[in-house]
PDB file of C-alpha atoms in Angstrom:
ATOM      1  CA  ARG A   1      29.278  10.474  13.084  1.00  0.00           C
ATOM      2  CA  PHE A   2      26.460   7.938  13.124  1.00  0.00           C
ATOM      3  CA  THR A   3      25.514   5.996  10.010  1.00  0.00           C
ATOM      4  CA  LEU A   4      22.749   3.496   9.497  1.00  0.00           C
ATOM      5  CA  GLN A   5      23.913   0.023   8.648  1.00  0.00           C
ATOM      6  CA  GLU A   6      21.754  -2.546   6.959  1.00  0.00           C
ATOM      7  CA  PRO A   7      21.095  -5.432   9.372  1.00  0.00           C
ATOM      8  CA  ASP A   8      21.118  -9.076   8.412  1.00  0.00           C
ATOM      9  CA  ALA A   9      17.571  -9.403   7.066  1.00  0.00           C
ATOM     10  CA  SER A  10      17.279 -12.979   8.338  1.00  0.00           C
ATOM     11  CA  THR A  11      17.548 -11.853  11.977  1.00  0.00           C
ATOM     12  CA  MET A  12      15.297  -8.801  11.931  1.00  0.00           C
ATOM     13  CA  PRO A  13      11.541  -9.153  12.462  1.00  0.00           C
ATOM     14  CA  THR A  14       8.897  -8.205   9.933  1.00  0.00           C
ATOM     15  CA  PHE A  15       5.606  -6.671  11.061  1.00  0.00           C
ATOM     16  CA  THR A  16       2.574  -7.156   8.870  1.00  0.00           C
ATOM     17  CA  ALA A  17      -0.784  -5.393   8.740  1.00  0.00           C
ATOM     18  CA  THR A  18      -3.647  -6.685   6.584  1.00  0.00           C
ATOM     19  CA  VAL A  19      -7.020  -5.107   5.862  1.00  0.00           C
ATOM     20  CA  GLN A  20      -9.839  -6.092   3.556  1.00  0.00           C
ATOM     21  CA  THR A  21     -13.234  -4.955   2.372  1.00  0.00           C
ATOM     22  CA  HIS A  22     -16.003  -6.021   0.017  1.00  0.00           C
ATOM     23  CA  ILE A  23     -16.658  -3.737  -2.951  1.00  0.00           C
ATOM     24  CA  LYS A  24     -19.739  -3.727  -5.178  1.00  0.00           C
ATOM     25  CA  ALA A  25     -17.763  -3.944  -8.418  1.00  0.00           C
ATOM     26  CA  SER A  26     -16.099  -6.646 -10.460  1.00  0.00           C
ATOM     27  CA  PRO A  27     -12.445  -7.503  -9.750  1.00  0.00           C
ATOM     28  CA  ALA A  28     -11.500  -5.833 -13.051  1.00  0.00           C
ATOM     29  CA  GLN A  29     -13.306  -2.612 -12.039  1.00  0.00           C
ATOM     30  CA  ALA A  30     -11.823  -2.560  -8.513  1.00  0.00           C
ATOM     31  CA  PHE A  31      -8.326  -3.362  -9.774  1.00  0.00           C
ATOM     32  CA  GLY A  32      -8.668  -0.867 -12.627  1.00  0.00           C
ATOM     33  CA  PHE A  33      -9.352   1.882 -10.096  1.00  0.00           C
ATOM     34  CA  ILE A  34      -6.910   0.988  -7.298  1.00  0.00           C
ATOM     35  CA  ALA A  35      -3.758  -0.112  -9.163  1.00  0.00           C
ATOM     36  CA  PRO A  36      -3.246   3.107 -11.187  1.00  0.00           C
ATOM     37  CA  VAL A  37      -4.909   5.504  -8.721  1.00  0.00           C
ATOM     38  CA  ASP A  38      -3.410   8.892  -7.963  1.00  0.00           C
ATOM     39  CA  PRO A  39      -2.186   8.100  -4.418  1.00  0.00           C
ATOM     40  CA  THR A  40      -3.113  11.586  -3.173  1.00  0.00           C
ATOM     41  CA  THR A  41      -6.807  10.614  -3.428  1.00  0.00           C
ATOM     42  CA  LEU A  42      -6.535   7.614  -1.068  1.00  0.00           C
ATOM     43  CA  PHE A  43      -3.564   8.206   1.211  1.00  0.00           C
ATOM     44  CA  THR A  44      -4.711  11.350   2.986  1.00  0.00           C
ATOM     45  CA  GLY A  45      -2.901  10.831   6.288  1.00  0.00           C
ATOM     46  CA  TYR A  46      -3.923   9.227   9.547  1.00  0.00           C
ATOM     47  CA  GLY A  47      -3.075  10.652  12.961  1.00  0.00           C
ATOM     48  CA  PRO A  48       0.658  11.407  12.899  1.00  0.00           C
ATOM     49  CA  LEU A  49       1.158   9.528   9.609  1.00  0.00           C
ATOM     50  CA  PRO A  50       1.552  11.964   6.711  1.00  0.00           C
ATOM     51  CA  ALA A  51      -0.568  12.209   3.584  1.00  0.00           C
ATOM     52  CA  VAL A  52       0.787  11.523   0.134  1.00  0.00           C
ATOM     53  CA  THR A  53       1.184  14.846  -1.689  1.00  0.00           C
ATOM     54  CA  GLY A  54       2.353  13.541  -5.047  1.00  0.00           C
ATOM     55  CA  THR A  55       4.659  11.339  -7.057  1.00  0.00           C
ATOM     56  CA  ARG A  56       7.626  12.112  -9.268  1.00  0.00           C
ATOM     57  CA  ASP A  57      10.085  10.295 -11.492  1.00  0.00           C
ATOM     58  CA  GLN A  58       7.519   7.609 -12.313  1.00  0.00           C
ATOM     59  CA  THR A  59       8.931   5.278 -14.974  1.00  0.00           C
ATOM     60  CA  GLY A  60       5.607   4.243 -16.533  1.00  0.00           C
ATOM     61  CA  PRO A  61       1.829   4.148 -16.043  1.00  0.00           C
ATOM     62  CA  TRP A  62       2.208   1.802 -13.014  1.00  0.00           C
ATOM     63  CA  ASP A  63       1.161  -1.312 -14.863  1.00  0.00           C
ATOM     64  CA  ALA A  64       4.290  -3.481 -15.259  1.00  0.00           C
ATOM     65  CA  PRO A  65       6.888  -5.025 -12.948  1.00  0.00           C
ATOM     66  CA  GLY A  66      10.064  -2.978 -12.743  1.00  0.00           C
ATOM     67  CA  GLN A  67       8.379   0.431 -12.817  1.00  0.00           C
ATOM     68  CA  THR A  68       9.419   2.803 -10.038  1.00  0.00           C
ATOM     69  CA  ARG A  69       8.405   6.144  -8.581  1.00  0.00           C
ATOM     70  CA  THR A  70       9.148   8.481  -5.703  1.00  0.00           C
ATOM     71  CA  VAL A  71       6.232   9.207  -3.385  1.00  0.00           C
ATOM     72  CA  ALA A  72       6.266  12.606  -1.628  1.00  0.00           C
ATOM     73  CA  MET A  73       4.662  13.004   1.785  1.00  0.00           C
ATOM     74  CA  SER A  74       3.074  15.981   3.567  1.00  0.00           C
ATOM     75  CA  ASP A  75       5.823  16.025   6.225  1.00  0.00           C
ATOM     76  CA  GLY A  76       8.467  16.634   3.540  1.00  0.00           C
ATOM     77  CA  SER A  77       9.688  13.040   3.503  1.00  0.00           C
ATOM     78  CA  SER A  78       9.622  10.642   0.576  1.00  0.00           C
ATOM     79  CA  VAL A  79       9.868   6.940  -0.236  1.00  0.00           C
ATOM     80  CA  GLN A  80      10.760   4.920  -3.299  1.00  0.00           C
ATOM     81  CA  GLU A  81       8.221   2.430  -4.645  1.00  0.00           C
ATOM     82  CA  GLY A  82       8.915  -0.345  -7.112  1.00  0.00           C
ATOM     83  CA  LEU A  83       6.266  -2.504  -8.769  1.00  0.00           C
ATOM     84  CA  LYS A  84       7.196  -6.203  -8.415  1.00  0.00           C
ATOM     85  CA  HIS A  85       4.147  -8.103  -9.704  1.00  0.00           C
ATOM     86  CA  TYR A  86       1.149  -7.062 -11.788  1.00  0.00           C
ATOM     87  CA  ARG A  87      -1.700  -9.402 -12.783  1.00  0.00           C
ATOM     88  CA  PRO A  88      -4.683  -7.332 -14.008  1.00  0.00           C
ATOM     89  CA  ALA A  89      -7.932  -7.894 -12.088  1.00  0.00           C
ATOM     90  CA  GLN A  90      -6.141 -10.237  -9.660  1.00  0.00           C
ATOM     91  CA  TYR A  91      -3.056  -8.976  -7.852  1.00  0.00           C
ATOM     92  CA  PHE A  92      -0.252  -6.447  -7.693  1.00  0.00           C
ATOM     93  CA  ALA A  93       2.723  -6.164  -5.346  1.00  0.00           C
ATOM     94  CA  TYR A  94       5.360  -3.529  -4.696  1.00  0.00           C
ATOM     95  CA  THR A  95       8.349  -2.686  -2.536  1.00  0.00           C
ATOM     96  CA  VAL A  96       8.910   0.470  -0.515  1.00  0.00           C
ATOM     97  CA  SER A  97      12.424   1.634   0.321  1.00  0.00           C
ATOM     98  CA  GLY A  98      14.526   4.734   0.789  1.00  0.00           C
ATOM     99  CA  PHE A  99      12.506   6.185   3.651  1.00  0.00           C
ATOM    100  CA  SER A 100      13.702   9.755   4.183  1.00  0.00           C
ATOM    101  CA  GLY A 101      11.523  10.599   7.204  1.00  0.00           C
ATOM    102  CA  ALA A 102      11.303   9.143  10.697  1.00  0.00           C
ATOM    103  CA  LEU A 103      10.671   5.656   9.309  1.00  0.00           C
ATOM    104  CA  ARG A 104      14.302   5.466   8.172  1.00  0.00           C
ATOM    105  CA  TRP A 105      15.201   4.867  11.844  1.00  0.00           C
ATOM    106  CA  LEU A 106      12.686   2.049  12.200  1.00  0.00           C
ATOM    107  CA  ALA A 107      12.501   0.128   8.920  1.00  0.00           C
ATOM    108  CA  THR A 108      14.803  -0.918   6.111  1.00  0.00           C
ATOM    109  CA  GLY A 109      11.849  -1.262   3.743  1.00  0.00           C
ATOM    110  CA  ALA A 110       8.411  -2.710   3.251  1.00  0.00           C
ATOM    111  CA  ASP A 111       6.501  -4.968   0.884  1.00  0.00           C
ATOM    112  CA  GLY A 112       2.897  -4.352  -0.103  1.00  0.00           C
ATOM    113  CA  ALA A 113       0.405  -6.478  -1.996  1.00  0.00           C
ATOM    114  CA  TRP A 114      -3.223  -6.136  -3.076  1.00  0.00           C
ATOM    115  CA  TRP A 115      -5.519  -9.063  -4.022  1.00  0.00           C
ATOM    116  CA  PHE A 116      -8.863  -8.806  -5.851  1.00  0.00           C
ATOM    117  CA  ASP A 117     -11.039 -11.910  -5.355  1.00  0.00           C
ATOM    118  CA  PRO A 118     -14.412 -12.252  -7.113  1.00  0.00           C
ATOM    119  CA  GLU A 119     -17.659 -12.768  -5.175  1.00  0.00           C
ATOM    120  CA  ALA A 120     -21.349 -12.955  -6.084  1.00  0.00           C
ATOM    121  CA  ASN A 121     -20.819 -14.188  -9.639  1.00  0.00           C
ATOM    122  CA  GLY A 122     -18.168 -11.547 -10.268  1.00  0.00           C
ATOM    123  CA  THR A 123     -20.328  -8.532  -9.393  1.00  0.00           C
ATOM    124  CA  GLN A 124     -18.541  -7.953  -6.085  1.00  0.00           C
ATOM    125  CA  THR A 125     -14.927  -8.182  -5.017  1.00  0.00           C
ATOM    126  CA  THR A 126     -13.080  -8.865  -1.813  1.00  0.00           C
ATOM    127  CA  VAL A 127     -10.115  -6.509  -1.811  1.00  0.00           C
ATOM    128  CA  ARG A 128      -7.289  -7.447   0.547  1.00  0.00           C
ATOM    129  CA  TRP A 129      -4.205  -5.299   1.183  1.00  0.00           C
ATOM    130  CA  ARG A 130      -1.151  -6.527   3.081  1.00  0.00           C
ATOM    131  CA  HIS A 131       1.806  -4.364   4.061  1.00  0.00           C
ATOM    132  CA  ALA A 132       4.918  -5.783   5.771  1.00  0.00           C
ATOM    133  CA  PHE A 133       7.581  -3.558   7.357  1.00  0.00           C
ATOM    134  CA  HIS A 134      11.108  -4.902   7.859  1.00  0.00           C
ATOM    135  CA  ALA A 135      12.629  -3.754  11.165  1.00  0.00           C
ATOM    136  CA  ARG A 136      15.959  -1.949  11.051  1.00  0.00           C
ATOM    137  CA  SER A 137      17.099  -3.226  14.458  1.00  0.00           C
ATOM    138  CA  LYS A 138      15.954  -5.084  17.542  1.00  0.00           C
ATOM    139  CA  TRP A 139      15.610  -1.684  19.260  1.00  0.00           C
ATOM    140  CA  ALA A 140      13.393  -0.354  16.496  1.00  0.00           C
ATOM    141  CA  ALA A 141      11.230  -3.496  16.443  1.00  0.00           C
ATOM    142  CA  PRO A 142       8.830  -2.611  19.320  1.00  0.00           C
ATOM    143  CA  VAL A 143       8.131   0.840  17.886  1.00  0.00           C
ATOM    144  CA  LEU A 144       7.716  -0.579  14.379  1.00  0.00           C
ATOM    145  CA  TRP A 145       5.342  -3.245  15.746  1.00  0.00           C
ATOM    146  CA  LEU A 146       3.188  -0.493  17.297  1.00  0.00           C
ATOM    147  CA  LEU A 147       3.307   1.540  14.097  1.00  0.00           C
ATOM    148  CA  ALA A 148       2.299  -1.425  11.904  1.00  0.00           C
ATOM    149  CA  SER A 149      -0.338  -2.912  14.191  1.00  0.00           C
ATOM    150  CA  VAL A 150      -2.108   0.294  15.211  1.00  0.00           C
ATOM    151  CA  LEU A 151      -1.283   3.404  13.199  1.00  0.00           C
ATOM    152  CA  TRP A 152      -0.481   1.862   9.807  1.00  0.00           C
ATOM    153  CA  ARG A 153      -3.481  -0.484   9.994  1.00  0.00           C
ATOM    154  CA  GLY A 154      -5.686   2.570  10.637  1.00  0.00           C
ATOM    155  CA  TYR A 155      -4.044   4.360   7.679  1.00  0.00           C
ATOM    156  CA  MET A 156      -4.773   1.304   5.505  1.00  0.00           C
ATOM    157  CA  ARG A 157      -8.404   1.038   6.650  1.00  0.00           C
ATOM    158  CA  LYS A 158      -8.987   4.702   5.872  1.00  0.00           C
ATOM    159  CA  ALA A 159      -7.454   4.373   2.386  1.00  0.00           C
ATOM    160  CA  LEU A 160      -9.503   1.259   1.650  1.00  0.00           C
ATOM    161  CA  ARG A 161     -12.717   3.010   2.810  1.00  0.00           C
ATOM    162  CA  LEU A 162     -11.947   5.903   0.457  1.00  0.00           C
ATOM    163  CA  ALA A 163     -11.270   3.501  -2.441  1.00  0.00           C
ATOM    164  CA  LYS A 164     -14.506   1.600  -1.783  1.00  0.00           C
ATOM    165  CA  ALA A 165     -16.540   4.819  -1.664  1.00  0.00           C
ATOM    166  CA  GLN A 166     -15.021   6.134  -4.893  1.00  0.00           C
ATOM    167  CA  ILE A 167     -15.404   2.822  -6.750  1.00  0.00           C
ATOM    168  CA  GLU A 168     -19.012   2.265  -5.653  1.00  0.00           C
ATOM    169  CA  ARG A 169     -19.934   5.858  -6.571  1.00  0.00           C
ATOM    170  CA  VAL A 170     -18.970   5.303 -10.241  1.00  0.00           C
ATOM    171  CA  PRO A 171     -22.117   4.561 -12.307  1.00  0.00           C
ATOM    172  CA  ARG A 172     -22.088   1.183 -14.026  1.00  0.00           C
ATOM    173  CA  ALA A 173     -24.244  -0.275 -16.761  1.00  0.00           C
ATOM    174  CA  PRO A 174     -26.609  -3.012 -15.521  1.00  0.00           C
ATOM    175  CA  ALA A 175     -25.555  -6.587 -16.248  1.00  0.00           C
ATOM    176  CA  GLY A 176     -26.393  -7.495 -19.829  1.00  0.00           C
ATOM    177  CA  ALA A 177     -26.899  -3.872 -20.909  1.00  0.00           C
ATOM    178  CA  LEU A 178     -25.419  -2.817 -24.198  1.00  0.00           C
ATOM    179  CA  SER A 179     -23.289   0.294 -24.366  1.00  0.00           C
ATOM    180  CA  ALA A 180     -23.789   2.796 -27.177  1.00  0.00           C
TER     181      ALA A 180
END
């Protein structure tokens, strides 16, 4: 019988992918859309990487450190997410663990973070997303490197394009306009 053993984290490599885009919205608007978004609307799959089909067992509205949820994938697998940091209109970070699909053979977990930096007097935002996978073993490391640097980065770019399109499509009142 084969069982997975947790490696010494200090000796296993971490593979990071980072993507960013510029969105025509304030940091508060971009953050307010992305942080609580229904993940099925952004994470629609990429090549062999599965889409998110839903979440369950969420412990809150995804707006405070310590909240957790299970994310279900289109290939029948799931992962556990935990919110670590949450600064409205600026930054949020989370952990991913408990991979039940093929990733369980490659990674012990992952850390993700999103930053929302103002541009153009606050009317635009640079959104940056970083995701770091922690290799399960030295044998898994080359495959995980390929996954993170090619496939996962493509998955991230696609999700960020979808977020940008949805955020920029939302009508906004002109600067200085009064709402009724």
